[in-house]
Amino acid sequence: GAVVSQHPSRVICKSGTSVKIECRSLDFQATTMFWYRQFPKQSLMLMATSNEGSKATYEQGVEKDKFLINHASLTLSTLTVTSAHPEDSSFYICSARDLLAGGTTEQFFGPGTRLTVL
Amino acid sequence: QKEVEQNSGPLSVPEGAIASLNCTYSDRGSQSFFWYRQYSGKSPELIMSIYSNGDKEDGRFTAQLNKASQYVSLLIRDSQPSDSATYLCAVAGGTSYGKLTFGQGTILTVHP
């Protein structure tokens, strides 16, 4: 149980284009999903918290107009990197909390999406 | 001061030894504590969660939590080369309820 998928796993795009990354909880419902970014040899940095049916909450320093998040259902959240630039190249990872997990805060991570912007 | 700090590493232990990973956190109201393992190029994998003071054992892994000292550790017994990875300590609750704050990670190498 607690499987989270991401698509695509790897994407290469030209500077100025937009890239959409999907995050799905496969065997549970997730009211909350989280989006992280990880640069080489660094730890995970939370970008935003995505709540089903409401606007995402962005961490300080993360541009909400550049990183568009949509959480349309209890099993799907998407992150769109708009007008991508080489400095956006990173490993993007989503995670999800199980709706039925009650007070626990365990998060289950997707396999990640490696974005390379040329 | 970093919110979650791990021993810097890298940590190298021989196969069969005990690996000890340490983590301290600054938010005294934190309530949930996790250890994730991350292999190179992969996403984190949850290996232990602990919520109350004391020890929690799961197979070769033992997590220890001391809220008074704001300290959490992970012991890996009978270390195997396949345990070689980056271990991330994560903390939730307190002022950041529901959100995980990660430490910088400790690279563990288990050599045959």
PDB file of C-alpha atoms in Angstrom:
ATOM      1  CA  GLY A   1       0.000   0.000   0.000  1.00  0.00           C
ATOM      2  CA  ALA A   2       0.829   3.721   0.072  1.00  0.00           C
ATOM      3  CA  VAL A   3       2.143   3.905  -3.465  1.00  0.00           C
ATOM      4  CA  VAL A   4       2.731   7.258  -5.088  1.00  0.00           C
ATOM      5  CA  SER A   5       3.561   7.594  -8.755  1.00  0.00           C
ATOM      6  CA  GLN A   6       5.016  10.472 -10.721  1.00  0.00           C
ATOM      7  CA  HIS A   7       5.057  11.140 -14.416  1.00  0.00           C
ATOM      8  CA  PRO A   8       7.247  11.736 -16.258  1.00  0.00           C
ATOM      9  CA  SER A   9      10.297  10.293 -14.534  1.00  0.00           C
ATOM     10  CA  ARG A  10      12.646  12.345 -16.649  1.00  0.00           C
ATOM     11  CA  VAL A  11      12.135  15.331 -18.915  1.00  0.00           C
ATOM     12  CA  ILE A  12      14.441  17.483 -20.978  1.00  0.00           C
ATOM     13  CA  CYS A  13      13.074  20.719 -22.338  1.00  0.00           C
ATOM     14  CA  LYS A  14      14.207  23.938 -23.940  1.00  0.00           C
ATOM     15  CA  SER A  15      14.470  27.142 -21.989  1.00  0.00           C
ATOM     16  CA  GLY A  16      11.201  29.064 -21.999  1.00  0.00           C
ATOM     17  CA  THR A  17       8.900  26.089 -22.275  1.00  0.00           C
ATOM     18  CA  SER A  18       6.517  24.792 -19.629  1.00  0.00           C
ATOM     19  CA  VAL A  19       6.636  21.349 -18.092  1.00  0.00           C
ATOM     20  CA  LYS A  20       3.854  19.558 -16.243  1.00  0.00           C
ATOM     21  CA  ILE A  21       4.582  16.886 -13.656  1.00  0.00           C
ATOM     22  CA  GLU A  22       1.839  14.606 -12.341  1.00  0.00           C
ATOM     23  CA  CYS A  23       1.722  13.046  -8.907  1.00  0.00           C
ATOM     24  CA  ARG A  24      -0.790  10.300  -8.152  1.00  0.00           C
ATOM     25  CA  SER A  25      -1.619   8.322  -5.055  1.00  0.00           C
ATOM     26  CA  LEU A  26      -2.431   4.882  -6.421  1.00  0.00           C
ATOM     27  CA  ASP A  27      -3.969   3.020  -3.535  1.00  0.00           C
ATOM     28  CA  PHE A  28      -5.100   5.669  -1.099  1.00  0.00           C
ATOM     29  CA  GLN A  29      -6.734   9.067  -1.027  1.00  0.00           C
ATOM     30  CA  ALA A  30      -4.606  12.079  -0.246  1.00  0.00           C
ATOM     31  CA  THR A  31      -6.117  15.377   0.839  1.00  0.00           C
ATOM     32  CA  THR A  32      -2.636  16.805   1.079  1.00  0.00           C
ATOM     33  CA  MET A  33       0.291  16.408  -1.274  1.00  0.00           C
ATOM     34  CA  PHE A  34       3.649  18.080  -1.015  1.00  0.00           C
ATOM     35  CA  TRP A  35       6.080  19.166  -3.678  1.00  0.00           C
ATOM     36  CA  TYR A  36       9.811  19.142  -3.019  1.00  0.00           C
ATOM     37  CA  ARG A  37      12.864  20.075  -5.001  1.00  0.00           C
ATOM     38  CA  GLN A  38      16.286  18.590  -4.500  1.00  0.00           C
ATOM     39  CA  PHE A  39      19.480  19.918  -6.010  1.00  0.00           C
ATOM     40  CA  PRO A  40      22.561  17.681  -6.272  1.00  0.00           C
ATOM     41  CA  LYS A  41      24.140  16.808  -2.925  1.00  0.00           C
ATOM     42  CA  GLN A  42      21.489  18.766  -1.048  1.00  0.00           C
ATOM     43  CA  SER A  43      18.525  17.753   1.038  1.00  0.00           C
ATOM     44  CA  LEU A  44      14.890  18.059   0.057  1.00  0.00           C
ATOM     45  CA  MET A  45      13.411  21.520   0.139  1.00  0.00           C
ATOM     46  CA  LEU A  46       9.652  21.870   0.439  1.00  0.00           C
ATOM     47  CA  MET A  47       8.242  24.042  -2.295  1.00  0.00           C
ATOM     48  CA  ALA A  48       4.524  23.947  -1.587  1.00  0.00           C
ATOM     49  CA  THR A  49       1.708  22.125   0.113  1.00  0.00           C
ATOM     50  CA  SER A  50      -1.134  21.115  -2.159  1.00  0.00           C
ATOM     51  CA  ASN A  51      -4.615  20.672  -0.713  1.00  0.00           C
ATOM     52  CA  GLU A  52      -7.421  19.065  -2.648  1.00  0.00           C
ATOM     53  CA  GLY A  53      -9.935  21.624  -3.815  1.00  0.00           C
ATOM     54  CA  SER A  54      -8.076  24.681  -2.574  1.00  0.00           C
ATOM     55  CA  LYS A  55      -5.111  26.832  -3.450  1.00  0.00           C
ATOM     56  CA  ALA A  56      -1.643  25.574  -2.723  1.00  0.00           C
ATOM     57  CA  THR A  57       0.426  27.051   0.064  1.00  0.00           C
ATOM     58  CA  TYR A  58       3.883  28.042  -1.102  1.00  0.00           C
ATOM     59  CA  GLU A  59       7.018  28.207   0.976  1.00  0.00           C
ATOM     60  CA  GLN A  60       8.883  31.453   1.292  1.00  0.00           C
ATOM     61  CA  GLY A  61      10.916  32.236  -1.775  1.00  0.00           C
ATOM     62  CA  VAL A  62       8.970  29.952  -4.124  1.00  0.00           C
ATOM     63  CA  GLU A  63       7.275  31.840  -6.951  1.00  0.00           C
ATOM     64  CA  LYS A  64       3.665  30.734  -7.156  1.00  0.00           C
ATOM     65  CA  ASP A  65       3.272  32.120 -10.673  1.00  0.00           C
ATOM     66  CA  LYS A  66       6.221  30.089 -11.874  1.00  0.00           C
ATOM     67  CA  PHE A  67       5.357  26.835 -10.139  1.00  0.00           C
ATOM     68  CA  LEU A  68       1.662  26.256 -10.704  1.00  0.00           C
ATOM     69  CA  ILE A  69       0.059  23.604  -8.567  1.00  0.00           C
ATOM     70  CA  ASN A  70      -3.327  22.031  -9.108  1.00  0.00           C
ATOM     71  CA  HIS A  71      -4.857  19.426  -6.821  1.00  0.00           C
ATOM     72  CA  ALA A  72      -8.067  18.560  -8.601  1.00  0.00           C
ATOM     73  CA  SER A  73      -8.856  15.256  -6.933  1.00  0.00           C
ATOM     74  CA  LEU A  74      -7.938  13.174  -3.915  1.00  0.00           C
ATOM     75  CA  THR A  75      -5.482  11.173  -5.982  1.00  0.00           C
ATOM     76  CA  LEU A  76      -3.889  13.687  -8.349  1.00  0.00           C
ATOM     77  CA  SER A  77      -1.781  16.806  -7.991  1.00  0.00           C
ATOM     78  CA  THR A  78       0.129  18.490 -10.783  1.00  0.00           C
ATOM     79  CA  LEU A  79       3.088  20.852 -10.763  1.00  0.00           C
ATOM     80  CA  THR A  80       3.682  22.989 -13.831  1.00  0.00           C
ATOM     81  CA  VAL A  81       7.021  24.706 -14.177  1.00  0.00           C
ATOM     82  CA  THR A  82       6.283  27.669 -16.398  1.00  0.00           C
ATOM     83  CA  SER A  83       8.862  29.342 -18.624  1.00  0.00           C
ATOM     84  CA  ALA A  84      11.532  26.973 -17.393  1.00  0.00           C
ATOM     85  CA  HIS A  85      15.141  28.109 -17.248  1.00  0.00           C
ATOM     86  CA  PRO A  86      18.344  26.147 -16.717  1.00  0.00           C
ATOM     87  CA  GLU A  87      18.387  27.074 -13.032  1.00  0.00           C
ATOM     88  CA  ASP A  88      15.084  25.200 -12.649  1.00  0.00           C
ATOM     89  CA  SER A  89      16.867  21.967 -13.517  1.00  0.00           C
ATOM     90  CA  SER A  90      16.445  19.784 -10.475  1.00  0.00           C
ATOM     91  CA  PHE A  91      14.906  16.627  -9.044  1.00  0.00           C
ATOM     92  CA  TYR A  92      11.254  17.278  -8.257  1.00  0.00           C
ATOM     93  CA  ILE A  93       9.609  14.914  -5.814  1.00  0.00           C
ATOM     94  CA  CYS A  94       6.037  14.770  -4.598  1.00  0.00           C
ATOM     95  CA  SER A  95       4.707  13.124  -1.491  1.00  0.00           C
ATOM     96  CA  ALA A  96       1.254  12.363  -0.174  1.00  0.00           C
ATOM     97  CA  ARG A  97      -0.420  11.788   3.160  1.00  0.00           C
ATOM     98  CA  ASP A  98      -3.054   9.112   3.563  1.00  0.00           C
ATOM     99  CA  LEU A  99      -6.463  10.643   4.272  1.00  0.00           C
ATOM    100  CA  LEU A 100      -7.308   7.782   6.586  1.00  0.00           C
ATOM    101  CA  ALA A 101      -4.042   7.951   8.513  1.00  0.00           C
ATOM    102  CA  GLY A 102      -5.590  10.132  11.202  1.00  0.00           C
ATOM    103  CA  GLY A 103      -3.102  12.041  13.260  1.00  0.00           C
ATOM    104  CA  THR A 104       0.011  10.545  11.746  1.00  0.00           C
ATOM    105  CA  THR A 105       2.050  12.695   9.429  1.00  0.00           C
ATOM    106  CA  GLU A 106       3.790   9.975   7.454  1.00  0.00           C
ATOM    107  CA  GLN A 107       4.430  11.026   3.925  1.00  0.00           C
ATOM    108  CA  PHE A 108       4.972   8.609   1.074  1.00  0.00           C
ATOM    109  CA  PHE A 109       7.150   9.798  -1.738  1.00  0.00           C
ATOM    110  CA  GLY A 110       6.823   9.412  -5.452  1.00  0.00           C
ATOM    111  CA  PRO A 111       9.837   8.271  -7.460  1.00  0.00           C
ATOM    112  CA  GLY A 112      10.695  11.793  -8.541  1.00  0.00           C
ATOM    113  CA  THR A 113      11.015  13.654 -11.828  1.00  0.00           C
ATOM    114  CA  ARG A 114      14.383  14.768 -13.062  1.00  0.00           C
ATOM    115  CA  LEU A 115      14.019  17.997 -15.024  1.00  0.00           C
ATOM    116  CA  THR A 116      16.781  19.250 -17.273  1.00  0.00           C
ATOM    117  CA  VAL A 117      16.307  22.618 -18.938  1.00  0.00           C
ATOM    118  CA  LEU A 118      18.649  23.308 -21.826  1.00  0.00           C
TER     119      LEU A 118
ATOM    120  CA  GLN B   1      20.744  27.407  13.787  1.00  0.00           C
ATOM    121  CA  LYS B   2      19.411  24.791  11.414  1.00  0.00           C
ATOM    122  CA  GLU B   3      15.988  23.426  12.297  1.00  0.00           C
ATOM    123  CA  VAL B   4      17.023  19.822  11.831  1.00  0.00           C
ATOM    124  CA  GLU B   5      20.669  18.923  11.986  1.00  0.00           C
ATOM    125  CA  GLN B   6      22.336  15.594  11.352  1.00  0.00           C
ATOM    126  CA  ASN B   7      25.855  14.423  12.014  1.00  0.00           C
ATOM    127  CA  SER B   8      27.705  15.546   8.964  1.00  0.00           C
ATOM    128  CA  GLY B   9      29.323  12.319   7.866  1.00  0.00           C
ATOM    129  CA  PRO B  10      30.124  10.682   5.649  1.00  0.00           C
ATOM    130  CA  LEU B  11      29.974   7.655   7.876  1.00  0.00           C
ATOM    131  CA  SER B  12      31.827   4.524   6.921  1.00  0.00           C
ATOM    132  CA  VAL B  13      31.383   1.228   8.762  1.00  0.00           C
ATOM    133  CA  PRO B  14      32.453  -2.323   8.013  1.00  0.00           C
ATOM    134  CA  GLU B  15      29.913  -4.922   7.047  1.00  0.00           C
ATOM    135  CA  GLY B  16      28.279  -6.442  10.117  1.00  0.00           C
ATOM    136  CA  ALA B  17      28.933  -3.432  12.340  1.00  0.00           C
ATOM    137  CA  ILE B  18      26.418  -1.090  13.926  1.00  0.00           C
ATOM    138  CA  ALA B  19      25.878   2.231  12.167  1.00  0.00           C
ATOM    139  CA  SER B  20      24.716   5.080  14.362  1.00  0.00           C
ATOM    140  CA  LEU B  21      23.031   8.108  12.839  1.00  0.00           C
ATOM    141  CA  ASN B  22      22.118  11.144  14.893  1.00  0.00           C
ATOM    142  CA  CYS B  23      19.748  14.057  14.508  1.00  0.00           C
ATOM    143  CA  THR B  24      18.820  17.081  16.606  1.00  0.00           C
ATOM    144  CA  TYR B  25      15.931  19.452  16.073  1.00  0.00           C
ATOM    145  CA  SER B  26      15.160  22.947  17.275  1.00  0.00           C
ATOM    146  CA  ASP B  27      11.333  23.041  17.466  1.00  0.00           C
ATOM    147  CA  ARG B  28      10.497  21.708  20.911  1.00  0.00           C
ATOM    148  CA  GLY B  29       6.860  21.259  19.874  1.00  0.00           C
ATOM    149  CA  SER B  30       7.737  18.695  17.189  1.00  0.00           C
ATOM    150  CA  GLN B  31       5.669  15.561  17.483  1.00  0.00           C
ATOM    151  CA  SER B  32       6.600  13.192  14.675  1.00  0.00           C
ATOM    152  CA  PHE B  33      10.001  11.955  13.648  1.00  0.00           C
ATOM    153  CA  PHE B  34      11.034   9.964  10.640  1.00  0.00           C
ATOM    154  CA  TRP B  35      14.057   8.369   9.088  1.00  0.00           C
ATOM    155  CA  TYR B  36      14.181   8.095   5.332  1.00  0.00           C
ATOM    156  CA  ARG B  37      16.741   6.285   3.220  1.00  0.00           C
ATOM    157  CA  GLN B  38      17.641   7.733  -0.159  1.00  0.00           C
ATOM    158  CA  TYR B  39      19.712   5.907  -2.712  1.00  0.00           C
ATOM    159  CA  SER B  40      21.551   7.994  -5.275  1.00  0.00           C
ATOM    160  CA  GLY B  41      19.200   9.247  -7.957  1.00  0.00           C
ATOM    161  CA  LYS B  42      16.127   7.916  -6.187  1.00  0.00           C
ATOM    162  CA  SER B  43      13.459   9.447  -3.974  1.00  0.00           C
ATOM    163  CA  PRO B  44      13.368   8.950  -0.189  1.00  0.00           C
ATOM    164  CA  GLU B  45      11.981   5.749   1.261  1.00  0.00           C
ATOM    165  CA  LEU B  46      10.460   5.735   4.736  1.00  0.00           C
ATOM    166  CA  ILE B  47      12.206   3.249   6.991  1.00  0.00           C
ATOM    167  CA  MET B  48      11.212   4.305  10.511  1.00  0.00           C
ATOM    168  CA  SER B  49       8.747   6.576  12.234  1.00  0.00           C
ATOM    169  CA  ILE B  50       8.692   7.350  15.949  1.00  0.00           C
ATOM    170  CA  TYR B  51       6.308   9.482  17.951  1.00  0.00           C
ATOM    171  CA  SER B  52       7.051   8.885  21.638  1.00  0.00           C
ATOM    172  CA  ASN B  53      10.147   8.841  23.787  1.00  0.00           C
ATOM    173  CA  GLY B  54      12.139   5.656  23.906  1.00  0.00           C
ATOM    174  CA  ASP B  55      13.176   3.030  21.429  1.00  0.00           C
ATOM    175  CA  LYS B  56      11.349   1.551  18.484  1.00  0.00           C
ATOM    176  CA  GLU B  57      12.733  -1.504  16.777  1.00  0.00           C
ATOM    177  CA  ASP B  58      11.967  -2.837  13.318  1.00  0.00           C
ATOM    178  CA  GLY B  59      14.200  -5.628  12.157  1.00  0.00           C
ATOM    179  CA  ARG B  60      17.777  -4.373  12.032  1.00  0.00           C
ATOM    180  CA  PHE B  61      16.697  -0.791  12.608  1.00  0.00           C
ATOM    181  CA  THR B  62      16.156   0.908  15.960  1.00  0.00           C
ATOM    182  CA  ALA B  63      14.998   4.486  16.286  1.00  0.00           C
ATOM    183  CA  GLN B  64      15.540   6.301  19.561  1.00  0.00           C
ATOM    184  CA  LEU B  65      13.761   9.489  20.569  1.00  0.00           C
ATOM    185  CA  ASN B  66      14.517  11.819  23.460  1.00  0.00           C
ATOM    186  CA  LYS B  67      12.233  14.822  23.318  1.00  0.00           C
ATOM    187  CA  ALA B  68      13.797  16.465  26.360  1.00  0.00           C
ATOM    188  CA  SER B  69      17.138  16.536  24.584  1.00  0.00           C
ATOM    189  CA  GLN B  70      15.499  17.148  21.190  1.00  0.00           C
ATOM    190  CA  TYR B  71      17.413  14.243  19.814  1.00  0.00           C
ATOM    191  CA  VAL B  72      16.539  11.321  17.584  1.00  0.00           C
ATOM    192  CA  SER B  73      18.825   8.591  16.367  1.00  0.00           C
ATOM    193  CA  LEU B  74      18.826   5.571  14.117  1.00  0.00           C
ATOM    194  CA  LEU B  75      20.859   2.449  14.738  1.00  0.00           C
ATOM    195  CA  ILE B  76      21.408  -0.068  11.988  1.00  0.00           C
ATOM    196  CA  ARG B  77      22.596  -3.417  13.265  1.00  0.00           C
ATOM    197  CA  ASP B  78      24.485  -5.929  11.156  1.00  0.00           C
ATOM    198  CA  SER B  79      25.068  -3.309   8.483  1.00  0.00           C
ATOM    199  CA  GLN B  80      25.070  -4.555   4.919  1.00  0.00           C
ATOM    200  CA  PRO B  81      26.566  -3.006   1.784  1.00  0.00           C
ATOM    201  CA  SER B  82      22.987  -2.530   0.570  1.00  0.00           C
ATOM    202  CA  ASP B  83      22.462  -0.122   3.483  1.00  0.00           C
ATOM    203  CA  SER B  84      24.863   2.294   1.820  1.00  0.00           C
ATOM    204  CA  ALA B  85      22.761   5.368   1.112  1.00  0.00           C
ATOM    205  CA  THR B  86      21.962   8.828   2.376  1.00  0.00           C
ATOM    206  CA  TYR B  87      19.841   8.805   5.509  1.00  0.00           C
ATOM    207  CA  LEU B  88      17.511  11.733   6.042  1.00  0.00           C
ATOM    208  CA  CYS B  89      16.051  12.708   9.377  1.00  0.00           C
ATOM    209  CA  ALA B  90      12.688  14.460   9.095  1.00  0.00           C
ATOM    210  CA  VAL B  91      10.603  16.172  11.740  1.00  0.00           C
ATOM    211  CA  ALA B  92       6.962  17.257  11.697  1.00  0.00           C
ATOM    212  CA  GLY B  93       4.563  18.956  14.056  1.00  0.00           C
ATOM    213  CA  GLY B  94       5.081  21.897  16.343  1.00  0.00           C
ATOM    214  CA  THR B  95       4.982  25.100  14.365  1.00  0.00           C
ATOM    215  CA  SER B  96       4.995  23.287  11.031  1.00  0.00           C
ATOM    216  CA  TYR B  97       2.232  20.772  11.595  1.00  0.00           C
ATOM    217  CA  GLY B  98       1.923  18.311   8.744  1.00  0.00           C
ATOM    218  CA  LYS B  99       5.014  19.554   6.954  1.00  0.00           C
ATOM    219  CA  LEU B 100       8.289  17.699   7.095  1.00  0.00           C
ATOM    220  CA  THR B 101      11.512  19.505   7.762  1.00  0.00           C
ATOM    221  CA  PHE B 102      14.512  17.513   6.614  1.00  0.00           C
ATOM    222  CA  GLY B 103      18.041  17.441   7.874  1.00  0.00           C
ATOM    223  CA  GLN B 104      20.852  17.698   5.403  1.00  0.00           C
ATOM    224  CA  GLY B 105      21.343  13.939   5.366  1.00  0.00           C
ATOM    225  CA  THR B 106      24.174  11.629   6.369  1.00  0.00           C
ATOM    226  CA  ILE B 107      25.904   9.529   3.769  1.00  0.00           C
ATOM    227  CA  LEU B 108      26.512   6.015   5.020  1.00  0.00           C
ATOM    228  CA  THR B 109      28.914   3.641   3.347  1.00  0.00           C
ATOM    229  CA  VAL B 110      29.087   0.022   4.456  1.00  0.00           C
ATOM    230  CA  HIS B 111      32.225  -1.612   3.113  1.00  0.00           C
ATOM    231  CA  PRO B 112      32.657  -5.368   2.770  1.00  0.00           C
TER     232      PRO B 112
END
